PDB file of C-alpha atoms and ligand atoms in Angstrom:
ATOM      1  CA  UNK A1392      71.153  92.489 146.982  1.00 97.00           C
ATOM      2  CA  UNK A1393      71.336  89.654 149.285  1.00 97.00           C
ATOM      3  CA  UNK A1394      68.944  90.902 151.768  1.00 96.00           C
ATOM      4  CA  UNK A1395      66.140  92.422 149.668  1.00 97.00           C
ATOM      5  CA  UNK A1396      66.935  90.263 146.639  1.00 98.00           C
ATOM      6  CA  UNK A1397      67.686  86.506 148.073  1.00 98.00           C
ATOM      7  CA  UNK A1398      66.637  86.487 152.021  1.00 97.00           C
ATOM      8  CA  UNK A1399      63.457  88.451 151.589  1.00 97.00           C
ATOM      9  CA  UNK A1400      62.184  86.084 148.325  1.00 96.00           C
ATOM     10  CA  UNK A1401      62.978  82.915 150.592  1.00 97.00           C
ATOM     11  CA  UNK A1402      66.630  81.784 150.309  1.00 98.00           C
ATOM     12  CA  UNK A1403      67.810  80.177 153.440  1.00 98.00           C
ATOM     13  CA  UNK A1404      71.064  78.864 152.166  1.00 98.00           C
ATOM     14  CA  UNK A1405      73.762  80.577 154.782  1.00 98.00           C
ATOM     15  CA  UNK A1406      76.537  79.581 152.735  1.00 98.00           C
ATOM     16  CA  UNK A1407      75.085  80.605 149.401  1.00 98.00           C
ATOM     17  CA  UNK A1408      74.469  84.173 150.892  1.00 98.00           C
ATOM     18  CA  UNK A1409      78.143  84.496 152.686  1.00 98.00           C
ATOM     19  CA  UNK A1410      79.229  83.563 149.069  1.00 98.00           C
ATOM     20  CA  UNK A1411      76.739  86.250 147.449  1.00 98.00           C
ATOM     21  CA  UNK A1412      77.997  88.783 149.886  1.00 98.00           C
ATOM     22  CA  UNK A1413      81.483  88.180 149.129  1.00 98.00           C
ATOM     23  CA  UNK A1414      81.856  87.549 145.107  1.00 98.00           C
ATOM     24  CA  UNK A1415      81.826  90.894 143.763  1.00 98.00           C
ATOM     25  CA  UNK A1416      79.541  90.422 140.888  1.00 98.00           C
ATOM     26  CA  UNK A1417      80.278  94.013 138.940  1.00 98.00           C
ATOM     27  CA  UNK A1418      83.342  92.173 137.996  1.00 98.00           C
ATOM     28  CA  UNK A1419      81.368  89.598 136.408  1.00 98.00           C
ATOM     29  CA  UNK A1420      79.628  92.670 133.839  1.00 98.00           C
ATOM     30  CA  UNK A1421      81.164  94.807 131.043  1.00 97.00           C
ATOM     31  CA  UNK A1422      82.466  98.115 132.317  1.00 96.00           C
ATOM     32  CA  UNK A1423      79.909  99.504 131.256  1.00 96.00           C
ATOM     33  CA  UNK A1424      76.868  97.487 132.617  1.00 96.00           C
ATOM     34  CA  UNK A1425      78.994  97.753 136.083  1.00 96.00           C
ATOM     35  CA  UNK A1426      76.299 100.463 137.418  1.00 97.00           C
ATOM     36  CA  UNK A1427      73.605  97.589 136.432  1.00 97.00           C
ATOM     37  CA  UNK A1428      75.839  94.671 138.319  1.00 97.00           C
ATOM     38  CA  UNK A1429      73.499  94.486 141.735  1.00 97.00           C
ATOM     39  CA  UNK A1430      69.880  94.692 139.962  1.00 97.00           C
ATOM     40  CA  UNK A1431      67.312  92.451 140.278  1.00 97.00           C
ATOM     41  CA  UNK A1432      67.539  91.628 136.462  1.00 96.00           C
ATOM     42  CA  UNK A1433      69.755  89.635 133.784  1.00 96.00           C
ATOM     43  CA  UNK A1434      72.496  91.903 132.282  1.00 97.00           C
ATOM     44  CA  UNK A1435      73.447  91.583 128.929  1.00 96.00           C
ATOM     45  CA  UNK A1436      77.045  90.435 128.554  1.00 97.00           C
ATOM     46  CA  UNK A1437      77.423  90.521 124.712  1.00 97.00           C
ATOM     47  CA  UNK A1438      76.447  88.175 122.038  1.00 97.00           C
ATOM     48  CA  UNK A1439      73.107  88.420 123.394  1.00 96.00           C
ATOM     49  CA  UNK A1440      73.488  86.624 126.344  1.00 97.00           C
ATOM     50  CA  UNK A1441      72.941  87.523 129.872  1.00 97.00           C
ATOM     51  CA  UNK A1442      74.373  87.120 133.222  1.00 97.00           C
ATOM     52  CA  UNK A1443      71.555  85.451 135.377  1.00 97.00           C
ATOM     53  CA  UNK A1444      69.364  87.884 137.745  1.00 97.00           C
ATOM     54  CA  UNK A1445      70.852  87.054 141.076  1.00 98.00           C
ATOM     55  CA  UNK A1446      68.245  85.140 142.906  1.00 98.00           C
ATOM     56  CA  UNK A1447      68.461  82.493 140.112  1.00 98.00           C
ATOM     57  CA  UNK A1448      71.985  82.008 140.798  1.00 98.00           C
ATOM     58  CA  UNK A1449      71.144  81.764 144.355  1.00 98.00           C
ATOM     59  CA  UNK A1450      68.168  79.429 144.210  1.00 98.00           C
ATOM     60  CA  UNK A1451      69.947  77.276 141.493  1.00 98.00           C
ATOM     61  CA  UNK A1452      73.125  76.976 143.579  1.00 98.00           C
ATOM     62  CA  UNK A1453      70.557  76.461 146.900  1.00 98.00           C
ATOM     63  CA  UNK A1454      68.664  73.684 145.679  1.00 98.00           C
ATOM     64  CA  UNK A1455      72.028  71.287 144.974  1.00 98.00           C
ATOM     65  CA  UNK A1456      72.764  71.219 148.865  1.00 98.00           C
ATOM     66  CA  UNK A1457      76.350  71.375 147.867  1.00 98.00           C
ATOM     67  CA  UNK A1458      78.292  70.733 151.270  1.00 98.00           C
ATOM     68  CA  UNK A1459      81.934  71.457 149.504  1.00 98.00           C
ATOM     69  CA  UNK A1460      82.704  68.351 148.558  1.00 98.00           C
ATOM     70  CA  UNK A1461      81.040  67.607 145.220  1.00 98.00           C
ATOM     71  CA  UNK A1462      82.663  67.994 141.417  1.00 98.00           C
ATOM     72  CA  UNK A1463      79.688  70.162 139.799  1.00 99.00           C
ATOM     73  CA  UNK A1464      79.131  70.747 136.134  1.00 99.00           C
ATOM     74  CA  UNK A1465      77.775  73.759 134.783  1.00 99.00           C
ATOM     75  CA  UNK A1466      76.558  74.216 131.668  1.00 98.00           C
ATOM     76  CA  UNK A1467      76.691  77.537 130.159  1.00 98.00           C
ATOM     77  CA  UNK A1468      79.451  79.803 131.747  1.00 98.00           C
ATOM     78  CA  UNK A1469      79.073  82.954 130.335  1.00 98.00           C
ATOM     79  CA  UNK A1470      80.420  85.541 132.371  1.00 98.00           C
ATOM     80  CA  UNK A1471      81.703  82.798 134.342  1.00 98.00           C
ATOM     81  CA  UNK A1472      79.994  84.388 138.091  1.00 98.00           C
ATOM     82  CA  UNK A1473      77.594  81.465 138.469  1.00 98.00           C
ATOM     83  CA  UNK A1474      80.873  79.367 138.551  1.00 99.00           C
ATOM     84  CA  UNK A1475      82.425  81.730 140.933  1.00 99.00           C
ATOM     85  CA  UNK A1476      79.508  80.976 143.574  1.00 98.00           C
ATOM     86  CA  UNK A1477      78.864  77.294 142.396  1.00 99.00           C
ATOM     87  CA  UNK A1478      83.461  76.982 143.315  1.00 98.00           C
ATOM     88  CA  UNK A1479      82.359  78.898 146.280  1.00 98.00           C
ATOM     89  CA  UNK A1480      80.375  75.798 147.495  1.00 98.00           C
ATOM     90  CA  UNK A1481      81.647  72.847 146.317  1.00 98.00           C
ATOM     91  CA  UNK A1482      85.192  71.119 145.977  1.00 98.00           C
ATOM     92  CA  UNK A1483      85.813  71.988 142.329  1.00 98.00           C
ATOM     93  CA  UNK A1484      83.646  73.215 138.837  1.00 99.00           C
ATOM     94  CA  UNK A1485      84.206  72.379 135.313  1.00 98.00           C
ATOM     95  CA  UNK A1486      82.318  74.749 133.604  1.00 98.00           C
ATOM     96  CA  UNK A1487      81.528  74.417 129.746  1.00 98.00           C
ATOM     97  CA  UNK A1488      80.933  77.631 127.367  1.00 98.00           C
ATOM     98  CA  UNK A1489      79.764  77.484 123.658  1.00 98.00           C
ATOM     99  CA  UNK A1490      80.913  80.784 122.659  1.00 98.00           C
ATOM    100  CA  UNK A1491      84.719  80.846 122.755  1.00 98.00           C
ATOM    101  CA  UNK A1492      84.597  84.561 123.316  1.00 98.00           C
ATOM    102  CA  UNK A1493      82.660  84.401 126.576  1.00 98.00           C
ATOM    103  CA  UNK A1494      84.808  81.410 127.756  1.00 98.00           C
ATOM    104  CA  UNK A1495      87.771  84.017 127.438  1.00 98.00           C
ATOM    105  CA  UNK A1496      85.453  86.312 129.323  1.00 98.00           C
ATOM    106  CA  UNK A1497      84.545  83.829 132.204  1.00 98.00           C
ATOM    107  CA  UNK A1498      88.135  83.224 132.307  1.00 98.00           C
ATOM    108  CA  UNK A1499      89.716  86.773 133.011  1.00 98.00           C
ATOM    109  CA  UNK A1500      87.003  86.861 135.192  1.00 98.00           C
ATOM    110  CA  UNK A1501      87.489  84.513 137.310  1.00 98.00           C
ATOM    111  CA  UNK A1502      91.543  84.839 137.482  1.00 98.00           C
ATOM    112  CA  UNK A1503      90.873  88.335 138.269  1.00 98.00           C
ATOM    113  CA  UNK A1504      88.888  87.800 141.741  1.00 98.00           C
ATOM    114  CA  UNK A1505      90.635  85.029 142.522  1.00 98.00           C
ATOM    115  CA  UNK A1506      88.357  82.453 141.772  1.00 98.00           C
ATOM    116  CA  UNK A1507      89.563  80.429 139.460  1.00 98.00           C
ATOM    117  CA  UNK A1508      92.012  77.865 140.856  1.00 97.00           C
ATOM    118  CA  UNK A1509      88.683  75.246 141.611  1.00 98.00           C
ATOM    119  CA  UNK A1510      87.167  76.402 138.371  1.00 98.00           C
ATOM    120  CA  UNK A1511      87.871  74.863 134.841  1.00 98.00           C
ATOM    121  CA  UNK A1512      86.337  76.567 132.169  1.00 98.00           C
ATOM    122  CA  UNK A1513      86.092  73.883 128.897  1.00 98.00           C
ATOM    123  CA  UNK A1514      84.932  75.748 125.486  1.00 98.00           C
ATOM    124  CA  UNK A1515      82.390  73.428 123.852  1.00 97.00           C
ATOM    125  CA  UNK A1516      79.283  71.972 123.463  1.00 98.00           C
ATOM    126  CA  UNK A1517      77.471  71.835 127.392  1.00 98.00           C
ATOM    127  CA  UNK A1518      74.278  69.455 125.678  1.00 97.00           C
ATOM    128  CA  UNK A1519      76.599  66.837 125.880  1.00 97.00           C
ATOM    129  CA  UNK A1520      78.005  67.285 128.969  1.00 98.00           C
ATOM    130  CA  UNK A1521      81.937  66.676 129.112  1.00 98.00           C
ATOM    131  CA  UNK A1522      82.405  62.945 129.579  1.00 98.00           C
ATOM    132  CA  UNK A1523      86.249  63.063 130.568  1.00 98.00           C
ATOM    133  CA  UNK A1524      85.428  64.250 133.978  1.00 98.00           C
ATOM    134  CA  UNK A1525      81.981  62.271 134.758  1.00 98.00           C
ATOM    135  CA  UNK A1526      79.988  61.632 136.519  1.00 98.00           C
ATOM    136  CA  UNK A1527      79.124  64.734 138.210  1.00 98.00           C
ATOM    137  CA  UNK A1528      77.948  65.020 142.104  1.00 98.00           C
ATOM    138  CA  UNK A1529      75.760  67.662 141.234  1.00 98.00           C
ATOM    139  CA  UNK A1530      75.101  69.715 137.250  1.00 99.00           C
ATOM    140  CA  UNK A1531      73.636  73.250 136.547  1.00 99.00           C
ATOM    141  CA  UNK A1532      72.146  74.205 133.897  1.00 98.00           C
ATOM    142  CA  UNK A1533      71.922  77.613 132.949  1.00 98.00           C
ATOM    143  CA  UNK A1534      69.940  77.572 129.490  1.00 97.00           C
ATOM    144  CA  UNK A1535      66.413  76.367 128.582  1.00 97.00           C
ATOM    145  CA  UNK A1536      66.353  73.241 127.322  1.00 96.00           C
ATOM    146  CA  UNK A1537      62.695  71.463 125.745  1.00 95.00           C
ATOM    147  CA  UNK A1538      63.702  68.649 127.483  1.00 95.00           C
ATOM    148  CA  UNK A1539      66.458  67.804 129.837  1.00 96.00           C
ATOM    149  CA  UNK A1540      69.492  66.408 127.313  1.00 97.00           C
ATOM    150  CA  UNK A1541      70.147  62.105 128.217  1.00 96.00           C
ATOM    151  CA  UNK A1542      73.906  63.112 128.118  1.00 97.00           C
ATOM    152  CA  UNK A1543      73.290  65.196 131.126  1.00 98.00           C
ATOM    153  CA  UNK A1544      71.339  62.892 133.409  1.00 97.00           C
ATOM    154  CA  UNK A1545      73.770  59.762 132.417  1.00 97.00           C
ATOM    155  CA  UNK A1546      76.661  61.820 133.765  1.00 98.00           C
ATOM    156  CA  UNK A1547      75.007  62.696 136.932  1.00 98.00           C
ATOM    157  CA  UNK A1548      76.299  60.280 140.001  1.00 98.00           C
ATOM    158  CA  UNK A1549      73.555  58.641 142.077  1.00 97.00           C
ATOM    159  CA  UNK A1550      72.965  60.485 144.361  1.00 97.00           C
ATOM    160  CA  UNK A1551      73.280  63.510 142.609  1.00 98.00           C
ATOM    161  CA  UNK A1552      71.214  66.259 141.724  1.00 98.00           C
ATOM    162  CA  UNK A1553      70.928  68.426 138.338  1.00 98.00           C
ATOM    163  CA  UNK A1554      68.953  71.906 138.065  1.00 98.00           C
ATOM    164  CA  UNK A1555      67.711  72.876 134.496  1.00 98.00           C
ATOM    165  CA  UNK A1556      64.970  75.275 133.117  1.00 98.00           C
ATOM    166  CA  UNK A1557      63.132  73.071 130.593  1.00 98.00           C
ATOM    167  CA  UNK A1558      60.546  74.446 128.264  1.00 97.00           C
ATOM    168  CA  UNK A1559      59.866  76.249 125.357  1.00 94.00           C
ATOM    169  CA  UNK A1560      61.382  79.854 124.889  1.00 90.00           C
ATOM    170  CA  UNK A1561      60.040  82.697 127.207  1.00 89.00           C
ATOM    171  CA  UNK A1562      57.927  79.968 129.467  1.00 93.00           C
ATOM    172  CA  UNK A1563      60.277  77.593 131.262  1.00 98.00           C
ATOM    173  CA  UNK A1564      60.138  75.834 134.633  1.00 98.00           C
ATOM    174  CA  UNK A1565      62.829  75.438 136.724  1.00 98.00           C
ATOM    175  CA  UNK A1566      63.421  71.823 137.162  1.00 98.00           C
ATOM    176  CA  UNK A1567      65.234  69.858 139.824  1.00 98.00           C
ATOM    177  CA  UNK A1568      66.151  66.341 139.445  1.00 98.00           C
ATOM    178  CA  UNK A1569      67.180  63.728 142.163  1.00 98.00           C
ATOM    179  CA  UNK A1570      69.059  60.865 140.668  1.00 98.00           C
ATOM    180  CA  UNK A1571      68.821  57.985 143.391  1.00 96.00           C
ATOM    181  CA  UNK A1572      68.335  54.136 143.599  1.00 89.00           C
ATOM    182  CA  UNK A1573      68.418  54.207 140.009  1.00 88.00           C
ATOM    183  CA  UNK A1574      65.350  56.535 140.077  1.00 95.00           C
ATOM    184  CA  UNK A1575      64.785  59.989 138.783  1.00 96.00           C
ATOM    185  CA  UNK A1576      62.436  62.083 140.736  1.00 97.00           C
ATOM    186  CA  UNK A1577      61.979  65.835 140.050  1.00 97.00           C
ATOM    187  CA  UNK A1578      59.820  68.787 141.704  1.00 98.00           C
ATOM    188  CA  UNK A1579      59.674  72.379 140.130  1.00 98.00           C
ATOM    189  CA  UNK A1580      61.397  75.253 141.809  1.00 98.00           C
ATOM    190  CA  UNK A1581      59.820  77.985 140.312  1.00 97.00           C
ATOM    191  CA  UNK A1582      58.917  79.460 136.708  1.00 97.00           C
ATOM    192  CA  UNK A1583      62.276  81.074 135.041  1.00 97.00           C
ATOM    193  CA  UNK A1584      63.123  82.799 131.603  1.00 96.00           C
ATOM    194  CA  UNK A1585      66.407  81.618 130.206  1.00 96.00           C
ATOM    195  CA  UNK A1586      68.072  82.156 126.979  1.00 95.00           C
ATOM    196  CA  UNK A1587      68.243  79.165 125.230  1.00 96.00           C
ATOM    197  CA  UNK A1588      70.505  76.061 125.471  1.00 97.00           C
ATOM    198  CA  UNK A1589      72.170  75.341 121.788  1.00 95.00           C
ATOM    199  CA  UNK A1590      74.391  72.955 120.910  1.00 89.00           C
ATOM    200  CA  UNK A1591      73.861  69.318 118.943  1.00 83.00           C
ATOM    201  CA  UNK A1592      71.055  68.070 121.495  1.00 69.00           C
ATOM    202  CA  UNK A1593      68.962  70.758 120.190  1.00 56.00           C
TER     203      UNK A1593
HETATM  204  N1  SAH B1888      75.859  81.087 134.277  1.00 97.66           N
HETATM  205  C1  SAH B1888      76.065  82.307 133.513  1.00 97.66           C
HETATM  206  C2  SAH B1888      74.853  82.703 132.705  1.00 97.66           C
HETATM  207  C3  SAH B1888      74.798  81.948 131.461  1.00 97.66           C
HETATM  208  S1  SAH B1888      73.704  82.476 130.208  1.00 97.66           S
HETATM  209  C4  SAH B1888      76.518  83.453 134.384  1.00 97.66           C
HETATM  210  O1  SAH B1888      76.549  83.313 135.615  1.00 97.66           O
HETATM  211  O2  SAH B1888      76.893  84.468 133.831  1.00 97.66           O
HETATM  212  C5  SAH B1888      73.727  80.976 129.284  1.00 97.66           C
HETATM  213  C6  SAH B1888      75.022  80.661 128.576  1.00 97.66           C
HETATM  214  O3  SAH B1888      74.883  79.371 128.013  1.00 97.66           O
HETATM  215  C7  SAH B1888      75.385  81.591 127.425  1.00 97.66           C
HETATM  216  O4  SAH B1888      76.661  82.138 127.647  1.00 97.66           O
HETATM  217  C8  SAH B1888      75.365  80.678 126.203  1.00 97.66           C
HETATM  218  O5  SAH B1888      76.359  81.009 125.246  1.00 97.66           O
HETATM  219  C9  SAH B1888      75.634  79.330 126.826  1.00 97.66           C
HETATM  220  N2  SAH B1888      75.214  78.148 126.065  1.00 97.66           N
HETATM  221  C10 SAH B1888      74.102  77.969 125.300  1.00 97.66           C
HETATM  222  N3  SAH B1888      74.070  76.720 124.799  1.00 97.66           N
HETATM  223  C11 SAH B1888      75.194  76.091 125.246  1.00 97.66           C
HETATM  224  C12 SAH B1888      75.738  74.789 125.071  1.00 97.66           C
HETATM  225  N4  SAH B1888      75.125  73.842 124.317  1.00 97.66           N
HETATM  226  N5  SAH B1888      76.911  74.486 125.682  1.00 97.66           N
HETATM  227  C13 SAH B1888      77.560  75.411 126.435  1.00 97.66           C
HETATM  228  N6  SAH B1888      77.101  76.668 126.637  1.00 97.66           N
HETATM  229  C14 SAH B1888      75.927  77.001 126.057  1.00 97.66           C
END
């Protein structure tokens, strides 16, 4: 996966590959999508959501530079293995889920490998970020959004940096902001198909 998945399609990140290499994702997946764990696809992970197709965990956690020092927020935990990489590379994750079933998920996940003791995992509503622990060094979104929500990019430090695929459903761009000088300037990282983000800022 890391090779013909990640270096081959252009990720440079050293750190996010060691991490790759060592988080092992089947225990991210139902036992029975384990045989599907390494593809080069989403898996579903129940109430029709989907663990992200690697190299979009790679290339989102890639394009925040984290050095291991920053508090990230994600948005949208489901089975909680984008928060296993994302703890991976920074000093600590809080990590919000709408579904309270797949924040149990992410959970027993996580405690299983290990990888939880950096990573909080808050049930509730991600489109309005989670204010008690703001602002954020760096945020990841990990559902498509038609715009980015203001909650977000007002709990983002400066400088900080926020990925997000923003668009309409089935056609999204993934989006990276750079909050700096009280400036927001943002590029596009590639096209991406999320499922979308929910929640009361949508
Ligand atoms: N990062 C995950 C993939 C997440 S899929 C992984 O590595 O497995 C997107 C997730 O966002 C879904 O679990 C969905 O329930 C959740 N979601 C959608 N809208 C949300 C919102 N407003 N707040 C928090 N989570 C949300």
């Amino acid at each position: 996966m890391v090779e013909t998945q990640l270096r081959h399609r252009g990720i440079q990140d050293e750190r996010v590959l060691q991490v790759m290499r060592e988080i092992p994702r089947e225990e991210f997946v139902r036992p029975e999508a384990q045989v599907f764990a390494y593809q080069d696809d989403p898996v579903p992970i129940g109430f029709r959501q989907t663990i992200s197709q690697p190299y979009m965990t790679a290339l989102m956690a890639e394009v925040l530079e984290l050095k291991g020092t920053e508090t990230v927020l994600e948005v949208g935990t489901g089975s909680g293995y984008a928060a296993a990489v994302l703890g991976a590379l920074a000093a600590e994750v809080i990590t919000i889920e709408l579904i309270p079933a797949l924040a149990d998920f992410a959970r027993e996940n996580l405690t299983r490998t290990g990888r939880h003791r950096n990573v909080l995992v808050i049930g509730g509503d991600g489109s309005l970020g989670y204010p008690p622990r703001a602002p954020y060094d760096a945020i990841s979104v990990a559902a498509a959004a038609p715009e980015i929500p203001a909650a977000l990019l007002s709990q983002l430090r400066e400088p900080g940096r926020l990925v997000i695929p923003v668009g309409p459903t089935d056609d999204q761009e993934l989006r990276v902001v750079f909050k700096t000088g009280g400036n927001l300037d943002s590029r596009i990282a590639t096209l991406c198909r999320f499922v979308p983000l929910r929640g009361s800022q949508h």
